[in-house]
Short mmCIF file of C-alpha atoms and ligand atoms in Angstrom, two decimals:
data_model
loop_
_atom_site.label_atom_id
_atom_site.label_comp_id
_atom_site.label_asym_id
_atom_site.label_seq_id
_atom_site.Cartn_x
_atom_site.Cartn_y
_atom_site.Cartn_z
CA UNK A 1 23.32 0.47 -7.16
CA UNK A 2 25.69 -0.01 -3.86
CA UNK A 3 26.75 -3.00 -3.73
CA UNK A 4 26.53 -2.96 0.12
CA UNK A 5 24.18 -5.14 2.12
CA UNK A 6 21.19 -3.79 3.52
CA UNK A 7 21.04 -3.55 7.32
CA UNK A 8 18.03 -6.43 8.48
CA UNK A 9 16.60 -5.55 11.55
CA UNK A 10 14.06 -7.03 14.23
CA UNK A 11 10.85 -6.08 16.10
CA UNK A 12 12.27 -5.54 19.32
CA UNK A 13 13.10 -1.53 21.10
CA UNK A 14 16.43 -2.26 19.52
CA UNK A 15 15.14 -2.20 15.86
CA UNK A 16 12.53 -0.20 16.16
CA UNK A 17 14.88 2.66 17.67
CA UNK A 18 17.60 1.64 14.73
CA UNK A 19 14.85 2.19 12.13
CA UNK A 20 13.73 5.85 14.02
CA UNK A 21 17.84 6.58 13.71
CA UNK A 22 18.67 5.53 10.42
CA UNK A 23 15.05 7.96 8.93
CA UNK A 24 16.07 10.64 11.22
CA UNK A 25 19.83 10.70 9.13
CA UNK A 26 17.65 10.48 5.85
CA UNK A 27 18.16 6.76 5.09
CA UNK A 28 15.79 4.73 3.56
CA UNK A 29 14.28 2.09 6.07
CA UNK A 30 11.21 -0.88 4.93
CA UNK A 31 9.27 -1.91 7.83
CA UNK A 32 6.11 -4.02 8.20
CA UNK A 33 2.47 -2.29 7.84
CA UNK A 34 -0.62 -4.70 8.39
CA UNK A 35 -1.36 -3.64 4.90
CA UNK A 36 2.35 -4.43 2.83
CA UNK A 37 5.77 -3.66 3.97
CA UNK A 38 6.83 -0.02 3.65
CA UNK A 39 9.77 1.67 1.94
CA UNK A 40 10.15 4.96 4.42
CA UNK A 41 11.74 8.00 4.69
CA UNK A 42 11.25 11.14 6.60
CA UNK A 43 8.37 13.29 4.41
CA UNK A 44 10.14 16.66 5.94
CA UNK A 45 13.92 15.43 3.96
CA UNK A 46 13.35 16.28 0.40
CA UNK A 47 16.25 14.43 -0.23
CA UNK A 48 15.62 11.29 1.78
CA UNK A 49 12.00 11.13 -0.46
CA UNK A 50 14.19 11.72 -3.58
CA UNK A 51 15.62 8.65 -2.90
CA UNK A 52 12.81 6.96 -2.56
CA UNK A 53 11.79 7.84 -6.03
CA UNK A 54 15.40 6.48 -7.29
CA UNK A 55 15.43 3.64 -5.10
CA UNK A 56 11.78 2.37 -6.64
CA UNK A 57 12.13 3.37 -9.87
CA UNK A 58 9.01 5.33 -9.84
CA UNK A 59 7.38 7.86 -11.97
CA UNK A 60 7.69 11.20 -10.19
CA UNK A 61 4.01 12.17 -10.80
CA UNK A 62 3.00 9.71 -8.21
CA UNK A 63 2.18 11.15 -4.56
CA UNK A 64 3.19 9.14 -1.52
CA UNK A 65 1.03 8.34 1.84
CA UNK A 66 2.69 10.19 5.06
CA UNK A 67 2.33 7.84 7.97
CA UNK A 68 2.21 9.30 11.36
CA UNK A 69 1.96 7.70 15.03
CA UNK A 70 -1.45 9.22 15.54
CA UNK A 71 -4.92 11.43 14.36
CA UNK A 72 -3.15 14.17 16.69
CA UNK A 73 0.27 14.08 14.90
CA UNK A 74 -1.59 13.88 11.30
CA UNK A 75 -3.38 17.12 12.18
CA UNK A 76 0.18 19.41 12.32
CA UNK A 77 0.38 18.54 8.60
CA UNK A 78 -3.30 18.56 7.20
CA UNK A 79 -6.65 20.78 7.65
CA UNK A 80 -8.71 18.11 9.67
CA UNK A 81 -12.71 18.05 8.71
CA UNK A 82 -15.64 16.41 11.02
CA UNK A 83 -15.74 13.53 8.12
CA UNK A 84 -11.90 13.05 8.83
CA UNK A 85 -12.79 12.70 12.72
CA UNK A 86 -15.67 10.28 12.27
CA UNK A 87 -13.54 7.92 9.98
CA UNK A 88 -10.24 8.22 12.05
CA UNK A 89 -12.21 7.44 15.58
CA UNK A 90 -13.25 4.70 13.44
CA UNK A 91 -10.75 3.14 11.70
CA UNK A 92 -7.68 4.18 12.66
CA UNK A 93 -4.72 2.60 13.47
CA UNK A 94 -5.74 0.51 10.47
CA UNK A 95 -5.63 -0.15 6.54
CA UNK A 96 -7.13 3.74 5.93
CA UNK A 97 -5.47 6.60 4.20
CA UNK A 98 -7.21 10.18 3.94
CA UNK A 99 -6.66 12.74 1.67
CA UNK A 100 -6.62 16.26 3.19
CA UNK A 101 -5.96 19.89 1.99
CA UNK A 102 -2.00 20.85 2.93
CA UNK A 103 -1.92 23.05 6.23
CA UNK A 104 0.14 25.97 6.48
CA UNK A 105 3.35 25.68 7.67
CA UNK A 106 3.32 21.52 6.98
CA UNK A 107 7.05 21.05 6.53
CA UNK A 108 6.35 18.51 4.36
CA UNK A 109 8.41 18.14 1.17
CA UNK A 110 6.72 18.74 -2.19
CA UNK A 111 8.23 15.39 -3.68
CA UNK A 112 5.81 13.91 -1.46
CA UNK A 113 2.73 15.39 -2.38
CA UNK A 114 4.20 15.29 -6.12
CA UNK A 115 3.26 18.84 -6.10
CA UNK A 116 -0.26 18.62 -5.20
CA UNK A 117 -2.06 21.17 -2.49
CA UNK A 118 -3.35 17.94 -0.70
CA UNK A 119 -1.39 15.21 1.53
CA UNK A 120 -2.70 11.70 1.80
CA UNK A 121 -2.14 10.71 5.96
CA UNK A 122 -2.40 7.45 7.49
CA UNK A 123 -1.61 5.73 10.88
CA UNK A 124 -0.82 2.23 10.62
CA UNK A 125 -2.00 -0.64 13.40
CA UNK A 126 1.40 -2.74 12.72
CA UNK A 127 3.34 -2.70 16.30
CA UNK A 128 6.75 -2.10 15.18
CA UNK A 129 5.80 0.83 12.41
CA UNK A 130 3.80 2.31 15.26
CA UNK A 131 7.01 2.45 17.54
CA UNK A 132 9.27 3.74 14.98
CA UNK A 133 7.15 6.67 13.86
CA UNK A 134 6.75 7.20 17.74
CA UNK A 135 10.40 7.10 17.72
CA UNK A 136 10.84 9.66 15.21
CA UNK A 137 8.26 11.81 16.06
CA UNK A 138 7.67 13.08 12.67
CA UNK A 139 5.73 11.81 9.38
CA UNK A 140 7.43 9.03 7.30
CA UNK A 141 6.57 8.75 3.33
CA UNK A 142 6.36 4.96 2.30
CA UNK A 143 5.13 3.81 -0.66
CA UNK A 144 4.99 -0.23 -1.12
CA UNK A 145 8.82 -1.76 -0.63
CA UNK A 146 9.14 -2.63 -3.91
CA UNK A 147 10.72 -1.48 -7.38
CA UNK A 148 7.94 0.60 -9.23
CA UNK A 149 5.06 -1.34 -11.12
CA UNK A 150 6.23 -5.03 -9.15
CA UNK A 151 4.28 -7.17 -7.06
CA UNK A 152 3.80 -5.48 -3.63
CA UNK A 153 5.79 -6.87 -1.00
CA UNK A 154 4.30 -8.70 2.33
CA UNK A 155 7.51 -10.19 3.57
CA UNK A 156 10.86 -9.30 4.00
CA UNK A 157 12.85 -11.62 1.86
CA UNK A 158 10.07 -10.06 -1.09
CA UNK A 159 11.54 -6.86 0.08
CA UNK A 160 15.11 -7.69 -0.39
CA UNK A 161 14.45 -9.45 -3.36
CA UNK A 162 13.53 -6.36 -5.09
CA UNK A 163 15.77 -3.58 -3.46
CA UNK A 164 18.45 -5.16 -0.59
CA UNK A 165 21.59 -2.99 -1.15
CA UNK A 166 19.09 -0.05 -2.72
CA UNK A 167 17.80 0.50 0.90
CA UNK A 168 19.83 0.91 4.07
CA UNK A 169 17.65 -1.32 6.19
CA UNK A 170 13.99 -3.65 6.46
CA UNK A 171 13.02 -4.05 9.83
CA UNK A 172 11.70 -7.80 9.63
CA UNK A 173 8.01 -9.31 11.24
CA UNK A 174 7.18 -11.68 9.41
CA UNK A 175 4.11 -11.60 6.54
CA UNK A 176 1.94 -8.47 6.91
CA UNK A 177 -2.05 -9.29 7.77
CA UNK A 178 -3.83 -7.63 5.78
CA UNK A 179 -1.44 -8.01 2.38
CA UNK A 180 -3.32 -5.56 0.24
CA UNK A 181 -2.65 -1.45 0.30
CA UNK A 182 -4.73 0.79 2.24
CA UNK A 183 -8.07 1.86 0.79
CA UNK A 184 -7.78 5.43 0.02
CA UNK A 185 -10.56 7.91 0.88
CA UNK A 186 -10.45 11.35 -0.82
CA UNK A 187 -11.88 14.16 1.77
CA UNK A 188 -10.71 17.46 0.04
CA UNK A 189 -13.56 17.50 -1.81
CA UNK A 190 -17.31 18.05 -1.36
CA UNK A 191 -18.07 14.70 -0.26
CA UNK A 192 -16.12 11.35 0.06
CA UNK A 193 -14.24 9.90 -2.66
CA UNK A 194 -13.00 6.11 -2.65
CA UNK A 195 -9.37 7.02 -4.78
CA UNK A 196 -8.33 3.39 -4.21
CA UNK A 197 -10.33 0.17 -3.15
CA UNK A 198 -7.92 -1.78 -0.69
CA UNK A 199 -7.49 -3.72 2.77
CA UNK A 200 -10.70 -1.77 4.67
CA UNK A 201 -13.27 -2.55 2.50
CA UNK A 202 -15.97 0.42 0.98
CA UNK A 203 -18.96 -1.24 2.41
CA UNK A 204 -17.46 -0.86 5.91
CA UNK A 205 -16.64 3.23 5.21
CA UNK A 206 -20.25 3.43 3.55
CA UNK A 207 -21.64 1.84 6.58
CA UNK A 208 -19.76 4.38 8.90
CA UNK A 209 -20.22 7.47 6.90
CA UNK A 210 -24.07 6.61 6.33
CA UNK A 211 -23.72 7.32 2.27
CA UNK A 212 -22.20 5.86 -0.80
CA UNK A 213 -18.32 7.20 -1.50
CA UNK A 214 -18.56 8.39 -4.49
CA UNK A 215 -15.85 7.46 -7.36
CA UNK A 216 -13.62 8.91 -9.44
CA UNK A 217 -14.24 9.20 -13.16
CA UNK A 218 -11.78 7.36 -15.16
CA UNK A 219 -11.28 10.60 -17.52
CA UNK A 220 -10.41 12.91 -14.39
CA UNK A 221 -7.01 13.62 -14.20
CA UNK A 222 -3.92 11.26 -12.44
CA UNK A 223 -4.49 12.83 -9.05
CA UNK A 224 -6.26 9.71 -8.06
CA UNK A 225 -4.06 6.70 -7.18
CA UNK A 226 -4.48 3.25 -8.97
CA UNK A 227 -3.14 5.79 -12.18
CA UNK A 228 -0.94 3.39 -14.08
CA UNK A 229 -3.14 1.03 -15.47
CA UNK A 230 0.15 -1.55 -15.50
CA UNK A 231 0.68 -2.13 -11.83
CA UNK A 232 1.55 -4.75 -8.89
CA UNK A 233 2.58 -6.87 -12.50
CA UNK A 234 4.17 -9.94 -12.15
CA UNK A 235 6.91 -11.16 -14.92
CA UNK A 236 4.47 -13.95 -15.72
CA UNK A 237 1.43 -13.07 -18.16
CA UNK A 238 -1.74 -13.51 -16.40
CA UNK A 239 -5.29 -14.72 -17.18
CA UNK A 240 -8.14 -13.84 -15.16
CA UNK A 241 -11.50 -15.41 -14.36
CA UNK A 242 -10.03 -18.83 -15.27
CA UNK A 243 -11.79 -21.98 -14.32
CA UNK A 244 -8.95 -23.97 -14.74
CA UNK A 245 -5.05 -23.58 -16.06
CA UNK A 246 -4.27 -24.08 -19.68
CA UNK A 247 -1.48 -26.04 -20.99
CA UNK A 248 1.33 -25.00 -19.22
CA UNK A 249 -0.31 -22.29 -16.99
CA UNK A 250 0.18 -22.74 -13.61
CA UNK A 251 -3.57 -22.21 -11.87
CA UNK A 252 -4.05 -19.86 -8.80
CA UNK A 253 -7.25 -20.68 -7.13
CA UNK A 254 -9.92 -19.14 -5.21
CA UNK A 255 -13.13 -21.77 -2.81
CA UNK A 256 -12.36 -25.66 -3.09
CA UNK A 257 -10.68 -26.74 -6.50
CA UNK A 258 -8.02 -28.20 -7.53
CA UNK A 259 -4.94 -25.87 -8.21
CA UNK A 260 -1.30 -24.92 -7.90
CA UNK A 261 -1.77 -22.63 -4.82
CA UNK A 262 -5.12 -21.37 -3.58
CA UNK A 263 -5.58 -17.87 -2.63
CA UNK A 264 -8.54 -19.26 0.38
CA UNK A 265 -9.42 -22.93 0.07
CA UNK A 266 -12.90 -21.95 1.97
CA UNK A 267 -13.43 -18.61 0.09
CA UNK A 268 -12.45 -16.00 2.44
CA UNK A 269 -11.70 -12.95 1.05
CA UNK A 270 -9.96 -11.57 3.79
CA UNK A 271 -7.88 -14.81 3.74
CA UNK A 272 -7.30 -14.31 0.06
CA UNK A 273 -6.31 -10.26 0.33
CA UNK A 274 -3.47 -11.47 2.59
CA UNK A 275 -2.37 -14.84 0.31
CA UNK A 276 -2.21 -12.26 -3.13
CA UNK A 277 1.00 -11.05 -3.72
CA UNK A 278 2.79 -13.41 -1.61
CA UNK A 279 1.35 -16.22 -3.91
CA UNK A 280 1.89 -14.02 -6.99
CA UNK A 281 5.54 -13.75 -6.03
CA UNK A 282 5.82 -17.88 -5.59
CA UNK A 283 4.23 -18.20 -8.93
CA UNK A 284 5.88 -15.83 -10.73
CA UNK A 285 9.31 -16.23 -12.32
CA UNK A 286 9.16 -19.69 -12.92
CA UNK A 287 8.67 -19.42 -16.41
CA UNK A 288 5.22 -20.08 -16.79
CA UNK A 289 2.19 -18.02 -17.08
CA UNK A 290 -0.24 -17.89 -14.65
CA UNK A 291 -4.53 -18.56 -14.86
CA UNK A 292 -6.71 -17.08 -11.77
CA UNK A 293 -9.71 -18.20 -10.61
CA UNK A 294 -12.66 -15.83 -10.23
CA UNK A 295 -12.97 -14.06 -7.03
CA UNK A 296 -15.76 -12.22 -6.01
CA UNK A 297 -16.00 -8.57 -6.00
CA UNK A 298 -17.61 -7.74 -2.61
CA UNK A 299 -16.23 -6.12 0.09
CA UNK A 300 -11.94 -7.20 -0.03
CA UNK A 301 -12.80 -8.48 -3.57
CA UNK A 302 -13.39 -5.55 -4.81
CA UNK A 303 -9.24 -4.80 -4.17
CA UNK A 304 -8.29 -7.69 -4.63
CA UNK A 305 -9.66 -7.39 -8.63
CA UNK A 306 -8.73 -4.18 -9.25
CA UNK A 307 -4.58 -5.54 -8.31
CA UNK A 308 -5.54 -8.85 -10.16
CA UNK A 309 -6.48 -6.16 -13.09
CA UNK A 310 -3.66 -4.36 -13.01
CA UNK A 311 -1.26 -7.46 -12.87
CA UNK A 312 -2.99 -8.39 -15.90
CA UNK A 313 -2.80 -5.30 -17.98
CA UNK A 314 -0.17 -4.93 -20.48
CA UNK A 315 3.02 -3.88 -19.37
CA UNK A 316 3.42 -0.62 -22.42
O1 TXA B 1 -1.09 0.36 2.62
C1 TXA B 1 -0.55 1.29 2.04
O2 TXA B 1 -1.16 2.31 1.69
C2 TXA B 1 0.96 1.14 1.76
C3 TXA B 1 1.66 1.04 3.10
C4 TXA B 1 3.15 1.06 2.98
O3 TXA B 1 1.20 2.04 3.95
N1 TXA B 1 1.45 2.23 0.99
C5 TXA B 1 1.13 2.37 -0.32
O4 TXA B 1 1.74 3.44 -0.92
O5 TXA B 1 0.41 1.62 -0.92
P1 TXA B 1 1.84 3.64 -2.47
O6 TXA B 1 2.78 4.76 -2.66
O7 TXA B 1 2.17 2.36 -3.13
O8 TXA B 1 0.43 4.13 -2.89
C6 TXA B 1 0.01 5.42 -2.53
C7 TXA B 1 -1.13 5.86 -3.36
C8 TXA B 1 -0.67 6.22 -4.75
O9 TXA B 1 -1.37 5.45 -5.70
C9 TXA B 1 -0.97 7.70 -4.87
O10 TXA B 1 -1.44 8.04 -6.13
C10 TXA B 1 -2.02 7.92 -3.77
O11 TXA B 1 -1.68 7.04 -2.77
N2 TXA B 1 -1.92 9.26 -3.22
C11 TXA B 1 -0.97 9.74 -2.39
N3 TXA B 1 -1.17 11.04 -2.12
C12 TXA B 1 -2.29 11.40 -2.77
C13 TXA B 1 -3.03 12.62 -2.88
N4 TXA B 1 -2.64 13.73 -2.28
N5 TXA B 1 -4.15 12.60 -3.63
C14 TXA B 1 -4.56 11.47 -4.25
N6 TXA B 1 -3.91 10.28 -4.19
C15 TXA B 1 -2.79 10.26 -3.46
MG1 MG B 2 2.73 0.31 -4.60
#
């Protein structure tokens, strides 16, 4: 690990353009997303996405989402489909990736796509990632800016807690909006797969598409993300579907009750999507383990149990 400092930069033209510099010499650079801050590199420098690998920790197996300034830019990488047009003209900018078959001639590096023949695009709604990836003109790999199998990060101080001197610089906003991952639509196949529940929920795809996504089958193979069944884990051991905390437990809650911190006093699931893993991170490391609440598992609560799941799981 360097021991340097990483650069901290703002929102302005200034950082945004610093951000679009530092990719474009194949640094590593975390910036906001609506969904959870970033870690970015430039998807065309194989070793700049190397480095994302190192910097995180993460098993190489595991693709990465290109994020691009626009449906136009996505389509010099991918082979766009009429399903990829209706959901893009619906939701994007916005908490959506899509999976797409490779195009010829995509420039892309393989550690992205972790070998596969597909690339999983996205255009994020956050200002400041918008400007830098108009900045840079090209497609920047992020996963979530944190070190593989942690809590996902939705501020900047989570991000430097995790990686500052393992990253050149974090472009700071303040919390993200959303605070859960992008939901994560497979459309290489014969008809749309939901690869990962997250901050657009699947009734609101269902409702554009006119059918049911269908799911994967938890014996396919790890193409799908959401793989490691250990994921997003805190240090502290966690107990789901808790009514109250135990002993020592500290209690996260969910609707009016009495408890350490509540993820939405009124029930609000969108509320509670963007509370998660910044109120994971506050209860976590202190030593104590931690009792959830129920949360429902409609629309964003769907998400938000699968990461409460995988924070729960054990960590071998
Ligand atoms: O909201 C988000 O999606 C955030 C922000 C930074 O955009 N990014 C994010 O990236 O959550 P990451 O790397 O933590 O999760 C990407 C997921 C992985 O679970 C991976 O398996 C899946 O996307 N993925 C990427 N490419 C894929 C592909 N070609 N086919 C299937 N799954 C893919
Ligand atoms: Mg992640």
């Amino acid at each position: 690990m360097s021991s340097a400092q990483s650069e901290i930069l703002g929102p302005d033209q200034a950082g945004t353009a610093r951000a679009a510099e530092l990719l474009r010499m194949g640094a590593l650079v975390a910036f906001p997303t609506e969904t959870v801050y970033g870690l970015g590199a430039d998807a065309r420098n194989g070793t700049a996405v190397a480095n994302i690998y190192a910097a995180k920790g993460r098993p190489a197996f595991n693709p990465l989402i290109a994020h691009v300034a626009s449906a136009a830019a996505a389509q010099r990488y991918v082979v766009w489909n009429d399903l990829a047009e209706v959901l893009a003209n619906a939701f994007w900018p916005g908490p959506l990736s899509l999976v797409l078959p490779l195009k010829e001639g995509h420039g892309i590096s393989g550690l992205v796509t972790a070998g596969l023949s597909t690339l999983a695009v996205r255009v994020p709604a956050h200002p400041a990632a918008h400007a830098i990836l108009e900045a840079l003109d090209g497609p920047v790999a992020a996963p979530s800016a944190n070190p593989s199998g942690g809590i996902s990060p939705t501020t900047a101080a989570h991000v430097l807690g995790g990686l500052n001197g393992r990253i050149a610089a974090v472009l700071n906003d303040g919390p993200c909006d959303v605070g859960l991952e992008s939901t994560i639509i497979g459309l290489a196949g014969n008809l749309p797969m939901l690869l990962r529940p997250g901050g657009l929920a699947a009734e609101e795809i269902e409702a554009v598409l006119g059918r049911p996504l269908i799911t994967r089958d938890a014996t396919d193979p790890l193409t799908a993300p959401g793989q490691l069944l250990s994921h997003y884990a805190p240090d502290s051991a966690l107990r789901l579907n808790a009514q109250a905390g135990e002993g020592d437990e500290l209690f996260l809650g969910f609707g009016p009750m009495d408890c350490d911190l509540n993820l939405s006093e009124t029930g609000d699931l969108a509320e509670a999507a963007a509370n998660l893993f910044g109120h994971l991170h506050s209860l976590d490391g202190q030593g104590r383990a931690i009792a959830v609440a129920p949360v429902p598992h409609h629309g964003l609560g769907q998400a938000i149990n699968d990461r409460l799941q995988r924070a729960a799981a054990p960590k071998s």
